[in-house]
Short mmCIF file of N, CA and C in Angstrom, two decimals:
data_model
loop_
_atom_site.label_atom_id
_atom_site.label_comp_id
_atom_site.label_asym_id
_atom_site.label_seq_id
_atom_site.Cartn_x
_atom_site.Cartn_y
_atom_site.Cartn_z
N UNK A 868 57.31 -195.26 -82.16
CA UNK A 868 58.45 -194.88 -81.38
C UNK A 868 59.27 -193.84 -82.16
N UNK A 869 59.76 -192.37 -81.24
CA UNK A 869 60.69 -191.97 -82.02
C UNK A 869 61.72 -191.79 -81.40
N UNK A 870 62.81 -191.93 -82.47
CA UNK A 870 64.61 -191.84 -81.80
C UNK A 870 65.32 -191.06 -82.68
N UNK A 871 66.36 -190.69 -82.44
CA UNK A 871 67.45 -189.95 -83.25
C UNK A 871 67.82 -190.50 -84.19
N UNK A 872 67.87 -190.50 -85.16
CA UNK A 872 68.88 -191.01 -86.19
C UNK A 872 70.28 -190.42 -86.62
N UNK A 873 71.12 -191.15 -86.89
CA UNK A 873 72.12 -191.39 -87.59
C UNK A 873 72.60 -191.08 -89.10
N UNK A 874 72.08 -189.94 -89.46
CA UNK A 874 72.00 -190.01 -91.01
C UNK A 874 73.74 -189.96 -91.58
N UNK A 875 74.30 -189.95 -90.99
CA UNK A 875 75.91 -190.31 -91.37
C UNK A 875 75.47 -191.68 -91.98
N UNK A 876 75.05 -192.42 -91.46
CA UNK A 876 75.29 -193.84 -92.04
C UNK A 876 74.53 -193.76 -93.98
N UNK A 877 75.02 -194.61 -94.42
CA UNK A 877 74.65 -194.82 -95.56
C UNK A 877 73.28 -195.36 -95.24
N UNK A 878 73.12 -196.77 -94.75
CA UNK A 878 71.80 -196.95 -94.61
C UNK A 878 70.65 -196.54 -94.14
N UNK A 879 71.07 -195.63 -93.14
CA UNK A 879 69.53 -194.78 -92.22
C UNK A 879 69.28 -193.52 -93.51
N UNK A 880 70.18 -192.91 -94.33
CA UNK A 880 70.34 -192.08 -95.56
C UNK A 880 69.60 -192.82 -96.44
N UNK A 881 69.71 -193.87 -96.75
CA UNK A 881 68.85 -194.34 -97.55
C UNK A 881 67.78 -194.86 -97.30
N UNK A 882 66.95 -194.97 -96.19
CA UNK A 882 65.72 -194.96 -95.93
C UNK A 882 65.39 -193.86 -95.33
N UNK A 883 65.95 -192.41 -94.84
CA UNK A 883 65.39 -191.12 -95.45
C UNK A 883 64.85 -191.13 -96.83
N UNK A 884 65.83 -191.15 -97.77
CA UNK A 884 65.64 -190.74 -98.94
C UNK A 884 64.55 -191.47 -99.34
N UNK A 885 63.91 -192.69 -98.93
CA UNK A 885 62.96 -193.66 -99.75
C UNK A 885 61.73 -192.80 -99.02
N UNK A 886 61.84 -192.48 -98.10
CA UNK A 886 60.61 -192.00 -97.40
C UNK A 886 60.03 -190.31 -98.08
N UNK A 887 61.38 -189.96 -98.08
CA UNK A 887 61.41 -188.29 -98.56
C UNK A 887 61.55 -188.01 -100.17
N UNK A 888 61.25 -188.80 -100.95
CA UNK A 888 61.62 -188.45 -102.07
C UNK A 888 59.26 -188.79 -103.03
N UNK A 889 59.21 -189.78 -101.67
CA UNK A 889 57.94 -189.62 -102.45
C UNK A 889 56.67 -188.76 -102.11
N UNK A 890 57.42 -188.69 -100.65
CA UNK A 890 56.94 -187.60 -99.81
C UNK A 890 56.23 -186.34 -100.46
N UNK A 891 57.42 -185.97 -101.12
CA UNK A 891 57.73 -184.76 -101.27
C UNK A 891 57.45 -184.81 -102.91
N UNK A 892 57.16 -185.97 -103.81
CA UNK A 892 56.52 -185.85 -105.10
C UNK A 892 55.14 -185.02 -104.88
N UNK A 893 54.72 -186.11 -103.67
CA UNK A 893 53.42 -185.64 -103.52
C UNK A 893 52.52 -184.06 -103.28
N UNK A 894 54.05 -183.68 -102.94
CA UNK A 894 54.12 -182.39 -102.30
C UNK A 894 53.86 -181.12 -103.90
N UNK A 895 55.15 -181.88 -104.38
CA UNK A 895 55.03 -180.92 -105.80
C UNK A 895 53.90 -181.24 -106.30
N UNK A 896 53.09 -181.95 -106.46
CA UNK A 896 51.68 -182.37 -107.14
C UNK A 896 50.65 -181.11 -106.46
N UNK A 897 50.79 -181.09 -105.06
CA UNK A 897 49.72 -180.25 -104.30
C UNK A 897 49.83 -179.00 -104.60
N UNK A 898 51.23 -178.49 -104.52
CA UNK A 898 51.83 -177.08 -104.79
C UNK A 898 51.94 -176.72 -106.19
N UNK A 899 51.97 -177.48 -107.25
CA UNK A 899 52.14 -177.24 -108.75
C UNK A 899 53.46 -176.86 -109.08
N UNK A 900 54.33 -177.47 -108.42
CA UNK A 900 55.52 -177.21 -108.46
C UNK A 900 56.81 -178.46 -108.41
N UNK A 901 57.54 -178.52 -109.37
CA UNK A 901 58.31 -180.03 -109.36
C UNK A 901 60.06 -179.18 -109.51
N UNK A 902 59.77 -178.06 -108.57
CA UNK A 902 61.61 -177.54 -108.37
C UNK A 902 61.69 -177.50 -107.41
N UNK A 903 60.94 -178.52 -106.05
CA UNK A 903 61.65 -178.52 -104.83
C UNK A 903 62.78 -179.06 -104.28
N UNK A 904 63.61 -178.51 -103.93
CA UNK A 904 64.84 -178.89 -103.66
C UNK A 904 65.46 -179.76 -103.35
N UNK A 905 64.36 -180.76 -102.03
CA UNK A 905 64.95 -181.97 -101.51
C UNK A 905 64.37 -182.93 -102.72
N UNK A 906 63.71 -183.02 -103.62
CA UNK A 906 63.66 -184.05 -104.84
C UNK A 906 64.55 -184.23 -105.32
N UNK A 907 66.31 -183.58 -105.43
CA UNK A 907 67.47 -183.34 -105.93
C UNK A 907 68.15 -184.10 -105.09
N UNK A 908 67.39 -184.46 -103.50
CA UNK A 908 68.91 -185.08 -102.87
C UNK A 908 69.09 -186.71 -102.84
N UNK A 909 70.33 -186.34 -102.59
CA UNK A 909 70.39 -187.94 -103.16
C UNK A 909 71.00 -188.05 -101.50
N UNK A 910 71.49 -189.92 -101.06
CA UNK A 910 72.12 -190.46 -99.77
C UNK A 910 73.13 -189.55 -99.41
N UNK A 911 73.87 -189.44 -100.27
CA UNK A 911 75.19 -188.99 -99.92
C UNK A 911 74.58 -187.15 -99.71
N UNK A 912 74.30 -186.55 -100.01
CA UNK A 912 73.49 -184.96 -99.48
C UNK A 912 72.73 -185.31 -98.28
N UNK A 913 72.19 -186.30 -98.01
CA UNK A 913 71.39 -185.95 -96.56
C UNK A 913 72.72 -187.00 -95.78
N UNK A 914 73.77 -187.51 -95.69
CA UNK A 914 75.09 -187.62 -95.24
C UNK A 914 75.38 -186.92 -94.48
N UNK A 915 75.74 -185.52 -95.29
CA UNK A 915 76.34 -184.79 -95.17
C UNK A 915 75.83 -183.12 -94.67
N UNK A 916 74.57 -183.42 -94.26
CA UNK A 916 73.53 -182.44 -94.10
C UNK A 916 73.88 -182.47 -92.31
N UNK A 917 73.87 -180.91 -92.00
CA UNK A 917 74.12 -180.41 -90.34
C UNK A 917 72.74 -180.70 -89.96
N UNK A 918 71.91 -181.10 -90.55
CA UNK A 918 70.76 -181.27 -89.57
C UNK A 918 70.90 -182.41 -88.43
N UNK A 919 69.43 -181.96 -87.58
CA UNK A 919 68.89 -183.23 -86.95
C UNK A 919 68.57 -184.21 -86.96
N UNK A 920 68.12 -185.63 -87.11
CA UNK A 920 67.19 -186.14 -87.66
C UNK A 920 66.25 -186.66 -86.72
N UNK A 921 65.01 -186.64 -86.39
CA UNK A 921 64.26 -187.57 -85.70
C UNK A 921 63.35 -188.69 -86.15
N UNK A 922 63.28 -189.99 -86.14
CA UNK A 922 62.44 -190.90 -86.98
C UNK A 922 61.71 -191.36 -86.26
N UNK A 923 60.14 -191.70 -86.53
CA UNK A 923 59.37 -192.59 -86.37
C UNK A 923 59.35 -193.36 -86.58
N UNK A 924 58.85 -194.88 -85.65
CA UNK A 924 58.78 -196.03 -86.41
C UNK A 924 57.69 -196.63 -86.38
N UNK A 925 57.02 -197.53 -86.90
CA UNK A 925 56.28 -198.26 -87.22
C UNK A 925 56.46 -199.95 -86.75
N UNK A 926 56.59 -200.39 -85.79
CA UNK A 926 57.58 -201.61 -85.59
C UNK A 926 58.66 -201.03 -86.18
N UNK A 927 59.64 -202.18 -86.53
CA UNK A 927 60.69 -201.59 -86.94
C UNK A 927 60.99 -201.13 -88.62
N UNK A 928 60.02 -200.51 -89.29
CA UNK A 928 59.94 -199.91 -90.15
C UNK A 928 59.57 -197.87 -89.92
N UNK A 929 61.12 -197.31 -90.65
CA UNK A 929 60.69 -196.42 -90.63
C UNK A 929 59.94 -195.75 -91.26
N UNK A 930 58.59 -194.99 -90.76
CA UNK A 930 57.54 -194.63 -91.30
C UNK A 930 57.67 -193.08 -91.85
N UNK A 931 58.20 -192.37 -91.16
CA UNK A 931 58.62 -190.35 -91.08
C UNK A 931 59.43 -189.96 -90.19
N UNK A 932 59.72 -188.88 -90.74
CA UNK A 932 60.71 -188.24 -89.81
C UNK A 932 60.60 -186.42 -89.96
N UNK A 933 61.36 -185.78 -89.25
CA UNK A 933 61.46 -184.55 -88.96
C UNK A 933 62.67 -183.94 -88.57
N UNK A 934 63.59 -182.90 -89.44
CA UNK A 934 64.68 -182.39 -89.01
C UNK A 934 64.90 -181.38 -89.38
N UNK A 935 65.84 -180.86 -88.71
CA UNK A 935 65.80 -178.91 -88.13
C UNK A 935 67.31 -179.33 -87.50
N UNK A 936 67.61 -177.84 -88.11
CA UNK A 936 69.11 -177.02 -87.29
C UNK A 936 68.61 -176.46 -85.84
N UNK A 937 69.34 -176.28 -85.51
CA UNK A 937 69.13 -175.73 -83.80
C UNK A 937 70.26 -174.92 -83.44
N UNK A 938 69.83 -173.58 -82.64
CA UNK A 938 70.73 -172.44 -81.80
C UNK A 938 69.96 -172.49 -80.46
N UNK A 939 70.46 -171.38 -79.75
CA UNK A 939 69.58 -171.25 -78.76
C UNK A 939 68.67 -170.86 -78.59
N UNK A 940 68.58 -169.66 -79.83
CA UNK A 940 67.51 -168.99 -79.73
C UNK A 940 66.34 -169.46 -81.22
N UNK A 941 66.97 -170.68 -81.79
CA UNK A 941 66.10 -170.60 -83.02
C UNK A 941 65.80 -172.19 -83.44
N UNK A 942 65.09 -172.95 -83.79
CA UNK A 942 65.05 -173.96 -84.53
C UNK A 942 64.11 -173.67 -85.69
N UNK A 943 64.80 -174.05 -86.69
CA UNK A 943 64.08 -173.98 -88.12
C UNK A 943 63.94 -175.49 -88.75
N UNK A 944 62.75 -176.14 -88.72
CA UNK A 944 62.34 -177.00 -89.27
C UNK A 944 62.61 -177.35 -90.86
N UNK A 945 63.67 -177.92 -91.05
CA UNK A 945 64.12 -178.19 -92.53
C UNK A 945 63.49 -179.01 -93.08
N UNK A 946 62.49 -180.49 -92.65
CA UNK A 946 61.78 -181.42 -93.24
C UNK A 946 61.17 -182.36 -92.34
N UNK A 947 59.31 -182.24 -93.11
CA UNK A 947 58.54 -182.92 -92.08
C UNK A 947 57.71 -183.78 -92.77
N UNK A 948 58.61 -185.39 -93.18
CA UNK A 948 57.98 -186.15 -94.17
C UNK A 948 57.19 -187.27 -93.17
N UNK A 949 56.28 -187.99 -94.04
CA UNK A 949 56.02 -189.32 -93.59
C UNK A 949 55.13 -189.35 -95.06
N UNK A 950 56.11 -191.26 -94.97
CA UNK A 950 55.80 -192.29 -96.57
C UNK A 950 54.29 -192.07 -96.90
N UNK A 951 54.40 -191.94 -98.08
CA UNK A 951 52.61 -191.79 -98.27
C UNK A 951 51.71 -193.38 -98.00
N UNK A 952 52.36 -194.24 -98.05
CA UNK A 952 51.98 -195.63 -97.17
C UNK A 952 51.46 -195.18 -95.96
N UNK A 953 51.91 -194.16 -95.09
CA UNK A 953 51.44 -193.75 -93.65
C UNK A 953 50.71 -192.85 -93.79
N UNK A 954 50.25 -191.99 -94.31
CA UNK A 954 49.45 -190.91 -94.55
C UNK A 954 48.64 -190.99 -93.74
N UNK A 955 47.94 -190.37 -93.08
CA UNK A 955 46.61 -190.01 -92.08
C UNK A 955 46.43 -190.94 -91.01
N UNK A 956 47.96 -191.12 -90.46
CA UNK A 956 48.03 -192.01 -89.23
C UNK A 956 48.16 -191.50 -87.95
N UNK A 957 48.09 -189.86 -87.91
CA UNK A 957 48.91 -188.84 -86.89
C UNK A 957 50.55 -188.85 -87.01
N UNK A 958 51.07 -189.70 -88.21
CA UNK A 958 52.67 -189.21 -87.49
C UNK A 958 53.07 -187.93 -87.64
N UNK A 959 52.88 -187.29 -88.20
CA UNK A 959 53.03 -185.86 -88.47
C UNK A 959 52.87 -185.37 -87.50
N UNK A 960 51.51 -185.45 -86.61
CA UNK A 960 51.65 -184.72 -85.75
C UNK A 960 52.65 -185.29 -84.19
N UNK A 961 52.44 -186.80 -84.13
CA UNK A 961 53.43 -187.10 -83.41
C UNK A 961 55.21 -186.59 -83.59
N UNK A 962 55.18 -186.17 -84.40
CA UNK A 962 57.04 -186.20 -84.55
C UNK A 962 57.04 -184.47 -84.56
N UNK A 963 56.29 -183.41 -84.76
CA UNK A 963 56.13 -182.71 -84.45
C UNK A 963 55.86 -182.05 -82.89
N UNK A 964 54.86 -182.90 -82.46
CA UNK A 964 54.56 -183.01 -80.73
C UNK A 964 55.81 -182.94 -80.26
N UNK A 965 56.39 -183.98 -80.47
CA UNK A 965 57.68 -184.68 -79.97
C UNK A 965 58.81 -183.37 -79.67
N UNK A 966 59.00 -182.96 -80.51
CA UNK A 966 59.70 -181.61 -81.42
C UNK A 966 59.82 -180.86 -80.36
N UNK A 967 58.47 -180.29 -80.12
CA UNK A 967 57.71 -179.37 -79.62
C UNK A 967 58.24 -179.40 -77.96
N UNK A 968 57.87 -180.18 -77.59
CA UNK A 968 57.72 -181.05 -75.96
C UNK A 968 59.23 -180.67 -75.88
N UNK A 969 60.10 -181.07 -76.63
CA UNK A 969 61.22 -181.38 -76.11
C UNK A 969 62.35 -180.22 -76.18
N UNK A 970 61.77 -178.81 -77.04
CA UNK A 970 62.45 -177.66 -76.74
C UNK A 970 61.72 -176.51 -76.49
N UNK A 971 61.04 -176.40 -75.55
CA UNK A 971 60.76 -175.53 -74.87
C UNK A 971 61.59 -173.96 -74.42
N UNK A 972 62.37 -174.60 -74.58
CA UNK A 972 63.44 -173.46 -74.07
C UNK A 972 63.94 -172.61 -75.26
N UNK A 973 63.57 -172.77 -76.35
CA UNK A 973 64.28 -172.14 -77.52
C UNK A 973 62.89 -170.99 -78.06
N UNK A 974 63.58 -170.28 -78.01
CA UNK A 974 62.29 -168.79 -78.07
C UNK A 974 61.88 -168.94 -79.28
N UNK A 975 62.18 -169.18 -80.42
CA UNK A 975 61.53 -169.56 -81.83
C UNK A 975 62.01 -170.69 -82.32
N UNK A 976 60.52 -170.91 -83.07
CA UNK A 976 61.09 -172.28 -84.06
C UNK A 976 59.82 -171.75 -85.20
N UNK A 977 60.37 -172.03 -86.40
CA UNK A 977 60.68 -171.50 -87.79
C UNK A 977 60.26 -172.80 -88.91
N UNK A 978 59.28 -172.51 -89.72
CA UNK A 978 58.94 -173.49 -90.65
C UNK A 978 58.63 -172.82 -92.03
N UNK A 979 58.87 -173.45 -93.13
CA UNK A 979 58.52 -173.14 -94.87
C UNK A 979 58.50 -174.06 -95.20
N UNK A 980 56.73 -174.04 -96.09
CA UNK A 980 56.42 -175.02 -96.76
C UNK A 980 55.85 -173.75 -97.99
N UNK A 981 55.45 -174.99 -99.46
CA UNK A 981 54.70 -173.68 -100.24
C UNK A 981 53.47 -173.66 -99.74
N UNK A 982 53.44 -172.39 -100.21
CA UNK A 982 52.22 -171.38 -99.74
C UNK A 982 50.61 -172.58 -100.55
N UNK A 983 50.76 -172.76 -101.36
CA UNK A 983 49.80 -173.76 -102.01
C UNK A 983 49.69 -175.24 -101.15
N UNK A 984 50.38 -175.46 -99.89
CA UNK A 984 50.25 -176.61 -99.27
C UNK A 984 49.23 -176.54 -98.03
N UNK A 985 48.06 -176.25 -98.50
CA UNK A 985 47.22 -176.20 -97.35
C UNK A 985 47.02 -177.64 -96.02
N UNK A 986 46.97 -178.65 -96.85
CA UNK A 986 47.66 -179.49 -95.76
C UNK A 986 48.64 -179.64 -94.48
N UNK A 987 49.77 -178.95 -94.86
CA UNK A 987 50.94 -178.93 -94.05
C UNK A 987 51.04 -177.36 -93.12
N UNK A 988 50.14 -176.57 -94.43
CA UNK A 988 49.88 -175.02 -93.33
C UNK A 988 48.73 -175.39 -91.86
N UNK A 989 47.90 -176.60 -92.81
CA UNK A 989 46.86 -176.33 -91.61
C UNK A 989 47.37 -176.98 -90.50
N UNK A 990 48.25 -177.92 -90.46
CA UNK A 990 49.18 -178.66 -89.56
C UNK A 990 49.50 -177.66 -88.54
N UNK A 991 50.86 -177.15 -89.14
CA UNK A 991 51.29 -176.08 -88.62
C UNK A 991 50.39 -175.35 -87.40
N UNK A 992 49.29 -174.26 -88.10
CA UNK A 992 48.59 -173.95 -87.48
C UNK A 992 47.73 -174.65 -86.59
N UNK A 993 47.25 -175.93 -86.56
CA UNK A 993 46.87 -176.71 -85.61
C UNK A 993 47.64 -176.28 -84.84
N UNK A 994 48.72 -176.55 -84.13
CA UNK A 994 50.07 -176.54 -83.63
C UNK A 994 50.47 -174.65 -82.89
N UNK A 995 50.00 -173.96 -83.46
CA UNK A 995 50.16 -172.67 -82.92
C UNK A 995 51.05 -171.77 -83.77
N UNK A 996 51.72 -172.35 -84.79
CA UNK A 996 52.14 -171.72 -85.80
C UNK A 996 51.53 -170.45 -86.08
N UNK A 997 52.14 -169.38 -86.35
CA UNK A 997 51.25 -168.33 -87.25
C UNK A 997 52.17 -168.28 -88.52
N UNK A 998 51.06 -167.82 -89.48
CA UNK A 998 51.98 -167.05 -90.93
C UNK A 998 52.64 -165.84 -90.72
N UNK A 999 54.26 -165.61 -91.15
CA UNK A 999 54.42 -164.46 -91.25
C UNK A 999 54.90 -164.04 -92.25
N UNK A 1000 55.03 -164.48 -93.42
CA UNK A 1000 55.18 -164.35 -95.04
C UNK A 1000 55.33 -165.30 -95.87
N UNK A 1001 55.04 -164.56 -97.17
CA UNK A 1001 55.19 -165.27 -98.32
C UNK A 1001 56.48 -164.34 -98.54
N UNK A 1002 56.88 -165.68 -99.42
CA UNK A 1002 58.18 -165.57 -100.02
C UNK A 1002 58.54 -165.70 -101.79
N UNK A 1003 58.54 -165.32 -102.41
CA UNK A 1003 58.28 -165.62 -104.06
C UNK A 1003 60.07 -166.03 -104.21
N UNK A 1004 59.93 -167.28 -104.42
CA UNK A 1004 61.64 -168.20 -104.97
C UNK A 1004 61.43 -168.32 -106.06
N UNK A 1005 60.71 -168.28 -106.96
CA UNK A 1005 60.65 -168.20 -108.32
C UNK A 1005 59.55 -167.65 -108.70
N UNK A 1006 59.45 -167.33 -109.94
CA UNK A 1006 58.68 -166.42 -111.04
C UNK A 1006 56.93 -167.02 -110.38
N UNK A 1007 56.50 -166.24 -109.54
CA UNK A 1007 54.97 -166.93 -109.50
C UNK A 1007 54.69 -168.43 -108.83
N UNK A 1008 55.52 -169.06 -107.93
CA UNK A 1008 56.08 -169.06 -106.99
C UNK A 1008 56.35 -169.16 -105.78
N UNK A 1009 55.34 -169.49 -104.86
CA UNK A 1009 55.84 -168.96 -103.23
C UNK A 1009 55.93 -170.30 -102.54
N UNK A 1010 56.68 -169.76 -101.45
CA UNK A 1010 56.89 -170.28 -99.97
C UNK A 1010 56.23 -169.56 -98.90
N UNK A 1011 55.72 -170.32 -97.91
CA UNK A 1011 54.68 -169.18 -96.95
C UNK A 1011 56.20 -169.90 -95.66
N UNK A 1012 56.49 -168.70 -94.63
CA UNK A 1012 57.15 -169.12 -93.54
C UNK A 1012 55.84 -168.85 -92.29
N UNK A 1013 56.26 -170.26 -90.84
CA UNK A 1013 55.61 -169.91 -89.98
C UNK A 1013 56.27 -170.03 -89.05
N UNK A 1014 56.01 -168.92 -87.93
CA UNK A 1014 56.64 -169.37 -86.66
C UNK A 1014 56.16 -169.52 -85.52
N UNK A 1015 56.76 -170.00 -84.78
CA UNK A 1015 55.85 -170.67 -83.42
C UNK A 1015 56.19 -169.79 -82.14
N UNK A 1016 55.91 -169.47 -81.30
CA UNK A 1016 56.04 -168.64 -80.33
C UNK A 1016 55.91 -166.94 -80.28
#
């Protein structure tokens, strides 16, 4: 099941963070890289974060989630975790689907992962994503962006 979350609350913040922090170890392992940004956040930063949140559940355990800013003309996908406990269950692509289905109306939507994450690129591209750059954030380095439409 997925629903909106609440990340104001302390507690839905802190089962983001349990989900997204190992998530996203895993992530620096794939990419060769351990300066990704959301490894820095703590409850109180995803609090206070303008995003969305959407969660999956698992019964009532949350399993992943997915959140993005939104205009009219743009959604940019800020984070598309699920616990490595869930790994290769489809939620990824369910909470993405979901995503998808439900804004139609918004002429782009916008994703960065690193360029070394062939996993999450091939996602993407499942999905209709194309690449339209690399990005070098540090010395050697990259982020690949994709967008959809």
């Amino acid at each position: 099941m997925i629903q909106l979350l609440n990340h104001r609350h302390k507690e839905i913040a802190d089962q983001l963070l349990a989900i997204q922090l190992p998530a996203y170890q895993i992530e620096a392992e794939i990419i060769q890289f351990n300066g990704i940004p959301r490894l820095n956040d703590t409850s109180q930063s995803l609090m206070s974060s303008d995003e969305i949140f959407l969660g999956y559940f698992e019964g009532l355990k949350l399993a992943g989630f997915i959140s993005f800013t939104e205009t009219t003309e743009l959604i940019d996908i800020c984070r598309l975790v699920v616990h490595p406990k869930y790994f290769r269950k489809g939620i990824a692509s369910l909470l993405l689907t979901y995503l998808l289905s439900t804004k139609q109306s918004v002429q782009q939507i916008v994703v960065t992962t690193g360029a070394k994450n062939t996993p999450a690129i091939r996602l993407y591209e499942r999905f209709g994503f194309s690449k339209t750059k690399d990005i070098e954030v540090e010395p050697n380095f990259f982020i690949t962006q994709l967008n959809y439409r």
